[in-house]
């Protein structure tokens, strides 16, 4: 007799300045199924987002919020992907003439480069990197994310105290991109804009290779938002005059698709190109057998939690 394996359930958490969002998903043959989701508000004066100093003001309230979010899911969760606030890390693309062969040596090289750029001792930093590939100049490019060790440890250790192992930790913007990335064209110069409550990200890919990134701490409804988008685009074009963007894609964790369409009318007049909204339901199937999932209208607000879960695959 053949014994069929149990479905693998993956869990993701997305911690923002106002809430903890959770999602449980199952890998299907041709995609993903959303099993459960939920959001618990973080009480006031519980966390204060900062890159340099500790974030968690009231550890007990923070733990209570995490516990309540876990109660929205099925069974005990021991492993999860964790999405942390964009504001508490810095990400950028680093280029090198040649990479060492071992991961340990690459790590040392990245640490050395980071140490030259920032006024912090490398021992106080938590540094992660993803190898992008080689550009046309033959340089090796890495997407590097930097956080202060004590700040990142606060979140990681808080989960450990609750017996949850945060196997993968990424900023919310990267987790959101992780959810949408397979829907981006593979053969074009493509811009992807991710909108958050108090932040936006701009990733630009040339034939599926990341060539530009910037993250700006400005809100979705901020009066300077459109100006910042325009400035980010101009900065990219100044550095890459020969790589004109062919297609724009946008995702937002705030507002529904109709509200986003209203915003895009203004953005289209600034960028003067078509901007596409990706339909989340083309990426993940909702399990309507669970009443808590049935009728989910704001799926886009859970994409970082889902993307964090997907990172565990």
PDB file of C-alpha atoms in Angstrom:
ATOM      1  CA  UNK A   1       0.000   0.000   0.000  1.00  0.00           C
ATOM      2  CA  UNK A   2       1.159   3.508  -0.745  1.00  0.00           C
ATOM      3  CA  UNK A   3       0.842   6.075   2.020  1.00  0.00           C
ATOM      4  CA  UNK A   4       0.021   9.567   0.867  1.00  0.00           C
ATOM      5  CA  UNK A   5       1.926  12.315   2.640  1.00  0.00           C
ATOM      6  CA  UNK A   6       0.063  14.903   4.651  1.00  0.00           C
ATOM      7  CA  UNK A   7      -0.232  18.344   3.027  1.00  0.00           C
ATOM      8  CA  UNK A   8       2.502  20.737   4.094  1.00  0.00           C
ATOM      9  CA  UNK A   9       1.027  23.743   5.863  1.00  0.00           C
ATOM     10  CA  UNK A  10       3.218  26.862   5.927  1.00  0.00           C
ATOM     11  CA  UNK A  11       2.738  29.806   8.284  1.00  0.00           C
ATOM     12  CA  UNK A  12       3.713  33.450   7.847  1.00  0.00           C
ATOM     13  CA  UNK A  13       3.587  36.459  10.171  1.00  0.00           C
ATOM     14  CA  UNK A  14       3.690  40.094   9.108  1.00  0.00           C
ATOM     15  CA  UNK A  15       4.431  42.576  11.884  1.00  0.00           C
ATOM     16  CA  UNK A  16       3.560  46.191  11.120  1.00  0.00           C
ATOM     17  CA  UNK A  17       3.428  49.296  13.306  1.00  0.00           C
ATOM     18  CA  UNK A  18      -0.294  48.731  13.913  1.00  0.00           C
ATOM     19  CA  UNK A  19      -1.000  44.999  13.677  1.00  0.00           C
ATOM     20  CA  UNK A  20       0.198  41.417  13.481  1.00  0.00           C
ATOM     21  CA  UNK A  21      -1.149  39.632  10.415  1.00  0.00           C
ATOM     22  CA  UNK A  22      -0.935  35.855  10.032  1.00  0.00           C
ATOM     23  CA  UNK A  23      -1.606  33.450   7.180  1.00  0.00           C
ATOM     24  CA  UNK A  24      -1.490  29.699   6.701  1.00  0.00           C
ATOM     25  CA  UNK A  25      -1.119  28.316   3.188  1.00  0.00           C
ATOM     26  CA  UNK A  26      -0.821  24.983   1.453  1.00  0.00           C
ATOM     27  CA  UNK A  27       1.294  24.300  -1.634  1.00  0.00           C
ATOM     28  CA  UNK A  28      -0.752  22.983  -4.551  1.00  0.00           C
ATOM     29  CA  UNK A  29       0.473  21.380  -7.757  1.00  0.00           C
ATOM     30  CA  UNK A  30      -0.022  24.586  -9.718  1.00  0.00           C
ATOM     31  CA  UNK A  31      -0.087  27.261  -7.042  1.00  0.00           C
ATOM     32  CA  UNK A  32      -1.114  28.003  -3.480  1.00  0.00           C
ATOM     33  CA  UNK A  33      -4.198  27.692  -1.303  1.00  0.00           C
ATOM     34  CA  UNK A  34      -4.962  30.140   1.501  1.00  0.00           C
ATOM     35  CA  UNK A  35      -6.269  28.124   4.445  1.00  0.00           C
ATOM     36  CA  UNK A  36      -6.519  30.647   7.277  1.00  0.00           C
ATOM     37  CA  UNK A  37      -5.667  34.263   7.906  1.00  0.00           C
ATOM     38  CA  UNK A  38      -6.232  36.949  10.487  1.00  0.00           C
ATOM     39  CA  UNK A  39      -5.130  40.269  11.916  1.00  0.00           C
ATOM     40  CA  UNK A  40      -4.760  41.400  15.533  1.00  0.00           C
ATOM     41  CA  UNK A  41      -4.220  45.111  16.274  1.00  0.00           C
ATOM     42  CA  UNK A  42      -1.150  46.048  18.274  1.00  0.00           C
ATOM     43  CA  UNK A  43      -2.148  48.181  21.300  1.00  0.00           C
ATOM     44  CA  UNK A  44      -0.840  51.735  21.425  1.00  0.00           C
ATOM     45  CA  UNK A  45       2.537  52.258  23.105  1.00  0.00           C
ATOM     46  CA  UNK A  46       3.541  48.638  22.456  1.00  0.00           C
ATOM     47  CA  UNK A  47       6.100  49.171  19.694  1.00  0.00           C
ATOM     48  CA  UNK A  48       7.841  52.183  18.195  1.00  0.00           C
ATOM     49  CA  UNK A  49       9.531  51.505  14.871  1.00  0.00           C
ATOM     50  CA  UNK A  50      13.164  52.543  14.675  1.00  0.00           C
ATOM     51  CA  UNK A  51      16.208  51.467  12.692  1.00  0.00           C
ATOM     52  CA  UNK A  52      18.721  52.366  15.406  1.00  0.00           C
ATOM     53  CA  UNK A  53      17.032  51.700  18.748  1.00  0.00           C
ATOM     54  CA  UNK A  54      14.925  48.908  20.230  1.00  0.00           C
ATOM     55  CA  UNK A  55      11.328  48.784  19.019  1.00  0.00           C
ATOM     56  CA  UNK A  56       9.334  46.870  21.613  1.00  0.00           C
ATOM     57  CA  UNK A  57       8.239  49.177  24.431  1.00  0.00           C
ATOM     58  CA  UNK A  58       5.866  46.780  26.204  1.00  0.00           C
ATOM     59  CA  UNK A  59       7.067  43.194  25.790  1.00  0.00           C
ATOM     60  CA  UNK A  60       4.058  41.647  27.564  1.00  0.00           C
ATOM     61  CA  UNK A  61       1.521  43.407  25.336  1.00  0.00           C
ATOM     62  CA  UNK A  62       3.553  42.438  22.287  1.00  0.00           C
ATOM     63  CA  UNK A  63       3.603  38.778  23.363  1.00  0.00           C
ATOM     64  CA  UNK A  64      -0.139  38.890  23.995  1.00  0.00           C
ATOM     65  CA  UNK A  65      -0.707  40.182  20.476  1.00  0.00           C
ATOM     66  CA  UNK A  66       1.414  37.408  18.958  1.00  0.00           C
ATOM     67  CA  UNK A  67      -0.423  34.784  21.037  1.00  0.00           C
ATOM     68  CA  UNK A  68      -3.814  36.092  19.919  1.00  0.00           C
ATOM     69  CA  UNK A  69      -2.717  36.016  16.285  1.00  0.00           C
ATOM     70  CA  UNK A  70      -1.583  32.403  16.657  1.00  0.00           C
ATOM     71  CA  UNK A  71      -4.990  31.475  18.062  1.00  0.00           C
ATOM     72  CA  UNK A  72      -6.473  32.404  14.684  1.00  0.00           C
ATOM     73  CA  UNK A  73      -4.612  29.488  13.105  1.00  0.00           C
ATOM     74  CA  UNK A  74      -5.066  25.734  13.319  1.00  0.00           C
ATOM     75  CA  UNK A  75      -2.976  23.807  15.849  1.00  0.00           C
ATOM     76  CA  UNK A  76       0.380  24.749  17.309  1.00  0.00           C
ATOM     77  CA  UNK A  77       2.849  26.600  15.114  1.00  0.00           C
ATOM     78  CA  UNK A  78       6.532  25.864  15.700  1.00  0.00           C
ATOM     79  CA  UNK A  79       8.055  27.277  12.482  1.00  0.00           C
ATOM     80  CA  UNK A  80       7.087  30.433  10.615  1.00  0.00           C
ATOM     81  CA  UNK A  81       8.328  32.900   8.063  1.00  0.00           C
ATOM     82  CA  UNK A  82       8.561  36.367   9.590  1.00  0.00           C
ATOM     83  CA  UNK A  83       7.957  39.649   7.806  1.00  0.00           C
ATOM     84  CA  UNK A  84       9.304  42.650   9.742  1.00  0.00           C
ATOM     85  CA  UNK A  85       8.570  46.369   9.184  1.00  0.00           C
ATOM     86  CA  UNK A  86      10.320  47.981   6.213  1.00  0.00           C
ATOM     87  CA  UNK A  87      11.311  50.944   8.380  1.00  0.00           C
ATOM     88  CA  UNK A  88      13.647  48.967  10.657  1.00  0.00           C
ATOM     89  CA  UNK A  89      16.090  47.754   7.973  1.00  0.00           C
ATOM     90  CA  UNK A  90      17.994  49.198   5.038  1.00  0.00           C
ATOM     91  CA  UNK A  91      18.267  47.367   1.706  1.00  0.00           C
ATOM     92  CA  UNK A  92      20.370  48.121  -1.348  1.00  0.00           C
ATOM     93  CA  UNK A  93      22.139  46.519  -4.311  1.00  0.00           C
ATOM     94  CA  UNK A  94      25.880  45.966  -3.916  1.00  0.00           C
ATOM     95  CA  UNK A  95      28.147  45.199  -6.878  1.00  0.00           C
ATOM     96  CA  UNK A  96      31.437  43.303  -6.846  1.00  0.00           C
ATOM     97  CA  UNK A  97      33.983  42.469  -9.525  1.00  0.00           C
ATOM     98  CA  UNK A  98      34.157  38.834  -8.495  1.00  0.00           C
ATOM     99  CA  UNK A  99      32.636  36.747  -5.725  1.00  0.00           C
ATOM    100  CA  UNK A 100      34.532  34.234  -3.583  1.00  0.00           C
ATOM    101  CA  UNK A 101      33.497  30.603  -3.998  1.00  0.00           C
ATOM    102  CA  UNK A 102      32.352  29.899  -0.446  1.00  0.00           C
ATOM    103  CA  UNK A 103      29.325  31.419   1.305  1.00  0.00           C
ATOM    104  CA  UNK A 104      31.480  32.196   4.333  1.00  0.00           C
ATOM    105  CA  UNK A 105      33.896  34.260   2.252  1.00  0.00           C
ATOM    106  CA  UNK A 106      31.058  36.059   0.455  1.00  0.00           C
ATOM    107  CA  UNK A 107      29.582  36.898   3.858  1.00  0.00           C
ATOM    108  CA  UNK A 108      32.900  38.337   5.037  1.00  0.00           C
ATOM    109  CA  UNK A 109      33.237  40.404   1.851  1.00  0.00           C
ATOM    110  CA  UNK A 110      29.702  41.819   2.253  1.00  0.00           C
ATOM    111  CA  UNK A 111      30.375  42.623   5.920  1.00  0.00           C
ATOM    112  CA  UNK A 112      33.576  44.427   4.982  1.00  0.00           C
ATOM    113  CA  UNK A 113      31.761  46.488   2.338  1.00  0.00           C
ATOM    114  CA  UNK A 114      28.903  47.339   4.715  1.00  0.00           C
ATOM    115  CA  UNK A 115      31.372  48.323   7.428  1.00  0.00           C
ATOM    116  CA  UNK A 116      32.865  50.912   5.072  1.00  0.00           C
ATOM    117  CA  UNK A 117      29.474  52.455   4.335  1.00  0.00           C
ATOM    118  CA  UNK A 118      27.773  52.728   7.733  1.00  0.00           C
ATOM    119  CA  UNK A 119      28.891  54.313  11.023  1.00  0.00           C
ATOM    120  CA  UNK A 120      28.184  51.119  13.000  1.00  0.00           C
ATOM    121  CA  UNK A 121      30.484  48.302  13.976  1.00  0.00           C
ATOM    122  CA  UNK A 122      29.748  45.263  11.826  1.00  0.00           C
ATOM    123  CA  UNK A 123      29.398  43.122  14.979  1.00  0.00           C
ATOM    124  CA  UNK A 124      26.314  45.171  15.896  1.00  0.00           C
ATOM    125  CA  UNK A 125      24.647  44.519  12.523  1.00  0.00           C
ATOM    126  CA  UNK A 126      22.565  41.706  11.141  1.00  0.00           C
ATOM    127  CA  UNK A 127      23.345  41.361   7.445  1.00  0.00           C
ATOM    128  CA  UNK A 128      21.667  39.129   4.880  1.00  0.00           C
ATOM    129  CA  UNK A 129      22.227  38.951   1.138  1.00  0.00           C
ATOM    130  CA  UNK A 130      20.772  37.365  -1.986  1.00  0.00           C
ATOM    131  CA  UNK A 131      22.930  36.848  -5.087  1.00  0.00           C
ATOM    132  CA  UNK A 132      21.161  38.441  -8.044  1.00  0.00           C
ATOM    133  CA  UNK A 133      23.593  37.460 -10.808  1.00  0.00           C
ATOM    134  CA  UNK A 134      25.989  39.253 -13.155  1.00  0.00           C
ATOM    135  CA  UNK A 135      25.204  42.469 -14.981  1.00  0.00           C
ATOM    136  CA  UNK A 136      26.278  43.413 -18.505  1.00  0.00           C
ATOM    137  CA  UNK A 137      29.554  44.801 -17.127  1.00  0.00           C
ATOM    138  CA  UNK A 138      30.402  41.390 -15.664  1.00  0.00           C
ATOM    139  CA  UNK A 139      29.919  42.537 -12.075  1.00  0.00           C
ATOM    140  CA  UNK A 140      28.238  40.285  -9.530  1.00  0.00           C
ATOM    141  CA  UNK A 141      25.249  41.977  -7.907  1.00  0.00           C
ATOM    142  CA  UNK A 142      23.851  41.200  -4.450  1.00  0.00           C
ATOM    143  CA  UNK A 143      20.678  42.435  -2.780  1.00  0.00           C
ATOM    144  CA  UNK A 144      21.841  43.244   0.756  1.00  0.00           C
ATOM    145  CA  UNK A 145      19.620  43.925   3.772  1.00  0.00           C
ATOM    146  CA  UNK A 146      21.091  45.449   6.934  1.00  0.00           C
ATOM    147  CA  UNK A 147      19.591  45.803  10.386  1.00  0.00           C
ATOM    148  CA  UNK A 148      20.879  46.529  13.852  1.00  0.00           C
ATOM    149  CA  UNK A 149      21.392  43.219  15.677  1.00  0.00           C
ATOM    150  CA  UNK A 150      19.593  44.260  18.871  1.00  0.00           C
ATOM    151  CA  UNK A 151      16.570  45.533  16.925  1.00  0.00           C
ATOM    152  CA  UNK A 152      16.096  42.401  14.799  1.00  0.00           C
ATOM    153  CA  UNK A 153      16.783  40.146  17.782  1.00  0.00           C
ATOM    154  CA  UNK A 154      13.855  41.708  19.653  1.00  0.00           C
ATOM    155  CA  UNK A 155      11.389  40.276  17.152  1.00  0.00           C
ATOM    156  CA  UNK A 156      13.165  36.954  16.665  1.00  0.00           C
ATOM    157  CA  UNK A 157      13.626  36.279  20.392  1.00  0.00           C
ATOM    158  CA  UNK A 158      10.040  37.296  21.161  1.00  0.00           C
ATOM    159  CA  UNK A 159       8.831  34.557  18.855  1.00  0.00           C
ATOM    160  CA  UNK A 160      11.281  32.080  20.370  1.00  0.00           C
ATOM    161  CA  UNK A 161       9.886  32.802  23.819  1.00  0.00           C
ATOM    162  CA  UNK A 162       6.534  31.749  22.394  1.00  0.00           C
ATOM    163  CA  UNK A 163       8.176  28.596  20.965  1.00  0.00           C
ATOM    164  CA  UNK A 164       8.023  29.815  17.368  1.00  0.00           C
ATOM    165  CA  UNK A 165      11.145  29.520  15.239  1.00  0.00           C
ATOM    166  CA  UNK A 166      11.335  32.388  12.729  1.00  0.00           C
ATOM    167  CA  UNK A 167      13.119  30.361  10.052  1.00  0.00           C
ATOM    168  CA  UNK A 168      13.215  33.141   7.456  1.00  0.00           C
ATOM    169  CA  UNK A 169      13.172  36.856   8.350  1.00  0.00           C
ATOM    170  CA  UNK A 170      12.633  39.436   5.613  1.00  0.00           C
ATOM    171  CA  UNK A 171      11.384  43.028   5.393  1.00  0.00           C
ATOM    172  CA  UNK A 172       7.718  43.363   4.488  1.00  0.00           C
ATOM    173  CA  UNK A 173       8.523  44.817   1.071  1.00  0.00           C
ATOM    174  CA  UNK A 174      10.545  41.745   0.088  1.00  0.00           C
ATOM    175  CA  UNK A 175       7.871  39.381   1.434  1.00  0.00           C
ATOM    176  CA  UNK A 176       5.232  41.247  -0.576  1.00  0.00           C
ATOM    177  CA  UNK A 177       7.377  41.003  -3.728  1.00  0.00           C
ATOM    178  CA  UNK A 178       7.871  37.286  -3.012  1.00  0.00           C
ATOM    179  CA  UNK A 179       4.098  36.852  -3.296  1.00  0.00           C
ATOM    180  CA  UNK A 180       3.758  38.659  -6.648  1.00  0.00           C
ATOM    181  CA  UNK A 181       7.075  37.988  -8.378  1.00  0.00           C
ATOM    182  CA  UNK A 182       6.049  35.050 -10.552  1.00  0.00           C
ATOM    183  CA  UNK A 183       3.412  37.250 -12.200  1.00  0.00           C
ATOM    184  CA  UNK A 184       5.995  39.771 -13.418  1.00  0.00           C
ATOM    185  CA  UNK A 185       7.133  39.441 -17.060  1.00  0.00           C
ATOM    186  CA  UNK A 186      10.433  37.627 -17.533  1.00  0.00           C
ATOM    187  CA  UNK A 187      11.491  39.389 -20.746  1.00  0.00           C
ATOM    188  CA  UNK A 188      11.132  43.143 -20.319  1.00  0.00           C
ATOM    189  CA  UNK A 189      12.359  46.056 -18.242  1.00  0.00           C
ATOM    190  CA  UNK A 190       9.740  46.023 -15.493  1.00  0.00           C
ATOM    191  CA  UNK A 191       9.070  48.307 -12.533  1.00  0.00           C
ATOM    192  CA  UNK A 192       7.298  46.933  -9.460  1.00  0.00           C
ATOM    193  CA  UNK A 193       5.981  49.420  -6.884  1.00  0.00           C
ATOM    194  CA  UNK A 194       4.886  48.151  -3.463  1.00  0.00           C
ATOM    195  CA  UNK A 195       2.734  50.462  -1.336  1.00  0.00           C
ATOM    196  CA  UNK A 196       2.499  50.280   2.456  1.00  0.00           C
ATOM    197  CA  UNK A 197       0.946  52.376   5.190  1.00  0.00           C
ATOM    198  CA  UNK A 198       4.079  54.460   5.717  1.00  0.00           C
ATOM    199  CA  UNK A 199       6.496  53.208   3.070  1.00  0.00           C
ATOM    200  CA  UNK A 200       6.884  52.371  -0.583  1.00  0.00           C
ATOM    201  CA  UNK A 201       9.330  50.145  -2.452  1.00  0.00           C
ATOM    202  CA  UNK A 202      10.511  50.344  -6.050  1.00  0.00           C
ATOM    203  CA  UNK A 203      12.098  47.269  -7.634  1.00  0.00           C
ATOM    204  CA  UNK A 204      13.176  47.356 -11.284  1.00  0.00           C
ATOM    205  CA  UNK A 205      13.983  44.172 -13.193  1.00  0.00           C
ATOM    206  CA  UNK A 206      15.631  43.821 -16.602  1.00  0.00           C
ATOM    207  CA  UNK A 207      14.813  40.421 -18.116  1.00  0.00           C
ATOM    208  CA  UNK A 208      13.964  39.120 -14.628  1.00  0.00           C
ATOM    209  CA  UNK A 209      17.232  40.365 -13.067  1.00  0.00           C
ATOM    210  CA  UNK A 210      16.991  43.008 -10.350  1.00  0.00           C
ATOM    211  CA  UNK A 211      18.914  46.119 -11.417  1.00  0.00           C
ATOM    212  CA  UNK A 212      17.529  48.824  -9.125  1.00  0.00           C
ATOM    213  CA  UNK A 213      15.907  49.169  -5.709  1.00  0.00           C
ATOM    214  CA  UNK A 214      14.869  51.973  -3.413  1.00  0.00           C
ATOM    215  CA  UNK A 215      12.669  52.103  -0.330  1.00  0.00           C
ATOM    216  CA  UNK A 216      11.202  55.368   0.921  1.00  0.00           C
ATOM    217  CA  UNK A 217       9.562  56.054   4.274  1.00  0.00           C
ATOM    218  CA  UNK A 218       6.583  57.979   2.977  1.00  0.00           C
ATOM    219  CA  UNK A 219       2.933  57.064   3.368  1.00  0.00           C
ATOM    220  CA  UNK A 220       0.352  55.941   0.866  1.00  0.00           C
ATOM    221  CA  UNK A 221      -1.778  58.992   1.611  1.00  0.00           C
ATOM    222  CA  UNK A 222       1.120  61.396   2.188  1.00  0.00           C
ATOM    223  CA  UNK A 223       0.895  64.553   0.077  1.00  0.00           C
ATOM    224  CA  UNK A 224       4.551  64.039  -0.893  1.00  0.00           C
ATOM    225  CA  UNK A 225       3.971  60.455  -2.037  1.00  0.00           C
ATOM    226  CA  UNK A 226       3.593  61.183  -5.764  1.00  0.00           C
ATOM    227  CA  UNK A 227       6.591  63.518  -5.680  1.00  0.00           C
ATOM    228  CA  UNK A 228       8.691  60.771  -4.075  1.00  0.00           C
ATOM    229  CA  UNK A 229       7.615  58.239  -6.691  1.00  0.00           C
ATOM    230  CA  UNK A 230       8.572  60.705  -9.409  1.00  0.00           C
ATOM    231  CA  UNK A 231      11.951  61.414  -7.754  1.00  0.00           C
ATOM    232  CA  UNK A 232      12.684  57.681  -7.430  1.00  0.00           C
ATOM    233  CA  UNK A 233      11.913  57.162 -11.117  1.00  0.00           C
ATOM    234  CA  UNK A 234      14.115  60.097 -12.125  1.00  0.00           C
ATOM    235  CA  UNK A 235      16.962  58.733  -9.979  1.00  0.00           C
ATOM    236  CA  UNK A 236      16.680  55.378 -11.731  1.00  0.00           C
ATOM    237  CA  UNK A 237      16.627  56.947 -15.214  1.00  0.00           C
ATOM    238  CA  UNK A 238      19.647  59.120 -14.411  1.00  0.00           C
ATOM    239  CA  UNK A 239      21.612  55.984 -13.523  1.00  0.00           C
ATOM    240  CA  UNK A 240      20.168  53.817 -16.300  1.00  0.00           C
ATOM    241  CA  UNK A 241      19.408  56.063 -19.304  1.00  0.00           C
ATOM    242  CA  UNK A 242      19.660  53.117 -21.700  1.00  0.00           C
ATOM    243  CA  UNK A 243      17.118  50.965 -19.835  1.00  0.00           C
ATOM    244  CA  UNK A 244      13.719  52.546 -20.278  1.00  0.00           C
ATOM    245  CA  UNK A 245      10.961  50.905 -18.271  1.00  0.00           C
ATOM    246  CA  UNK A 246       8.488  49.075 -20.501  1.00  0.00           C
ATOM    247  CA  UNK A 247       5.886  47.938 -17.975  1.00  0.00           C
ATOM    248  CA  UNK A 248       4.754  49.045 -14.520  1.00  0.00           C
ATOM    249  CA  UNK A 249       3.122  46.854 -11.897  1.00  0.00           C
ATOM    250  CA  UNK A 250       1.789  47.983  -8.547  1.00  0.00           C
ATOM    251  CA  UNK A 251       0.691  46.233  -5.357  1.00  0.00           C
ATOM    252  CA  UNK A 252      -0.718  47.797  -2.225  1.00  0.00           C
ATOM    253  CA  UNK A 253      -1.352  46.644   1.321  1.00  0.00           C
ATOM    254  CA  UNK A 254      -3.599  49.631   2.019  1.00  0.00           C
ATOM    255  CA  UNK A 255      -6.918  50.295   0.306  1.00  0.00           C
ATOM    256  CA  UNK A 256      -8.853  48.037  -2.036  1.00  0.00           C
ATOM    257  CA  UNK A 257      -8.420  47.781  -5.803  1.00  0.00           C
ATOM    258  CA  UNK A 258     -10.946  50.520  -6.548  1.00  0.00           C
ATOM    259  CA  UNK A 259      -9.184  52.957  -4.198  1.00  0.00           C
ATOM    260  CA  UNK A 260      -5.902  51.967  -5.824  1.00  0.00           C
ATOM    261  CA  UNK A 261      -7.323  52.658  -9.284  1.00  0.00           C
ATOM    262  CA  UNK A 262      -8.204  56.197  -8.160  1.00  0.00           C
ATOM    263  CA  UNK A 263      -4.618  56.734  -7.001  1.00  0.00           C
ATOM    264  CA  UNK A 264      -3.253  55.269 -10.222  1.00  0.00           C
ATOM    265  CA  UNK A 265      -5.090  57.854 -12.292  1.00  0.00           C
ATOM    266  CA  UNK A 266      -2.780  60.440 -10.730  1.00  0.00           C
ATOM    267  CA  UNK A 267       0.296  58.210 -11.006  1.00  0.00           C
ATOM    268  CA  UNK A 268      -0.360  57.541 -14.697  1.00  0.00           C
ATOM    269  CA  UNK A 269      -0.319  61.273 -15.368  1.00  0.00           C
ATOM    270  CA  UNK A 270       3.083  61.504 -13.638  1.00  0.00           C
ATOM    271  CA  UNK A 271       4.728  58.425 -15.133  1.00  0.00           C
ATOM    272  CA  UNK A 272       2.817  58.720 -18.419  1.00  0.00           C
ATOM    273  CA  UNK A 273       2.635  54.953 -18.915  1.00  0.00           C
ATOM    274  CA  UNK A 274       0.206  52.146 -18.258  1.00  0.00           C
ATOM    275  CA  UNK A 275       0.341  50.774 -14.732  1.00  0.00           C
ATOM    276  CA  UNK A 276      -1.085  47.327 -14.011  1.00  0.00           C
ATOM    277  CA  UNK A 277      -2.570  46.005 -10.777  1.00  0.00           C
ATOM    278  CA  UNK A 278      -1.912  42.300 -10.217  1.00  0.00           C
ATOM    279  CA  UNK A 279      -4.958  40.311  -9.158  1.00  0.00           C
ATOM    280  CA  UNK A 280      -3.980  38.393  -6.004  1.00  0.00           C
ATOM    281  CA  UNK A 281      -6.617  35.749  -6.731  1.00  0.00           C
ATOM    282  CA  UNK A 282      -4.616  34.713  -9.801  1.00  0.00           C
ATOM    283  CA  UNK A 283      -1.825  33.705  -7.421  1.00  0.00           C
ATOM    284  CA  UNK A 284      -3.545  32.058  -4.476  1.00  0.00           C
ATOM    285  CA  UNK A 285      -6.762  30.087  -4.171  1.00  0.00           C
ATOM    286  CA  UNK A 286      -9.000  30.677  -1.178  1.00  0.00           C
ATOM    287  CA  UNK A 287     -10.183  27.612   0.726  1.00  0.00           C
ATOM    288  CA  UNK A 288     -13.884  28.389   1.070  1.00  0.00           C
ATOM    289  CA  UNK A 289     -14.371  25.342   3.298  1.00  0.00           C
ATOM    290  CA  UNK A 290     -13.056  27.539   6.118  1.00  0.00           C
ATOM    291  CA  UNK A 291     -15.647  30.148   7.045  1.00  0.00           C
ATOM    292  CA  UNK A 292     -12.934  32.536   8.235  1.00  0.00           C
ATOM    293  CA  UNK A 293     -11.511  32.686   4.699  1.00  0.00           C
ATOM    294  CA  UNK A 294     -14.777  32.803   2.773  1.00  0.00           C
ATOM    295  CA  UNK A 295     -15.517  36.233   1.397  1.00  0.00           C
ATOM    296  CA  UNK A 296     -12.069  37.717   2.090  1.00  0.00           C
ATOM    297  CA  UNK A 297     -12.123  41.148   0.421  1.00  0.00           C
ATOM    298  CA  UNK A 298      -8.784  42.619   1.461  1.00  0.00           C
ATOM    299  CA  UNK A 299      -6.486  39.808   0.339  1.00  0.00           C
ATOM    300  CA  UNK A 300      -3.834  42.342  -0.718  1.00  0.00           C
ATOM    301  CA  UNK A 301      -3.281  43.388   2.913  1.00  0.00           C
ATOM    302  CA  UNK A 302      -2.119  39.836   3.730  1.00  0.00           C
ATOM    303  CA  UNK A 303       0.385  39.444   0.892  1.00  0.00           C
ATOM    304  CA  UNK A 304       3.455  40.025   3.104  1.00  0.00           C
ATOM    305  CA  UNK A 305       2.221  37.409   5.586  1.00  0.00           C
ATOM    306  CA  UNK A 306       1.556  34.982   2.724  1.00  0.00           C
ATOM    307  CA  UNK A 307       4.900  35.830   1.100  1.00  0.00           C
ATOM    308  CA  UNK A 308       6.661  35.146   4.406  1.00  0.00           C
ATOM    309  CA  UNK A 309       5.004  31.712   4.511  1.00  0.00           C
ATOM    310  CA  UNK A 310       5.981  31.037   0.882  1.00  0.00           C
ATOM    311  CA  UNK A 311       9.634  31.730   1.739  1.00  0.00           C
ATOM    312  CA  UNK A 312       9.636  28.517   3.785  1.00  0.00           C
ATOM    313  CA  UNK A 313       9.022  26.332   0.749  1.00  0.00           C
TER     314      UNK A 313
END
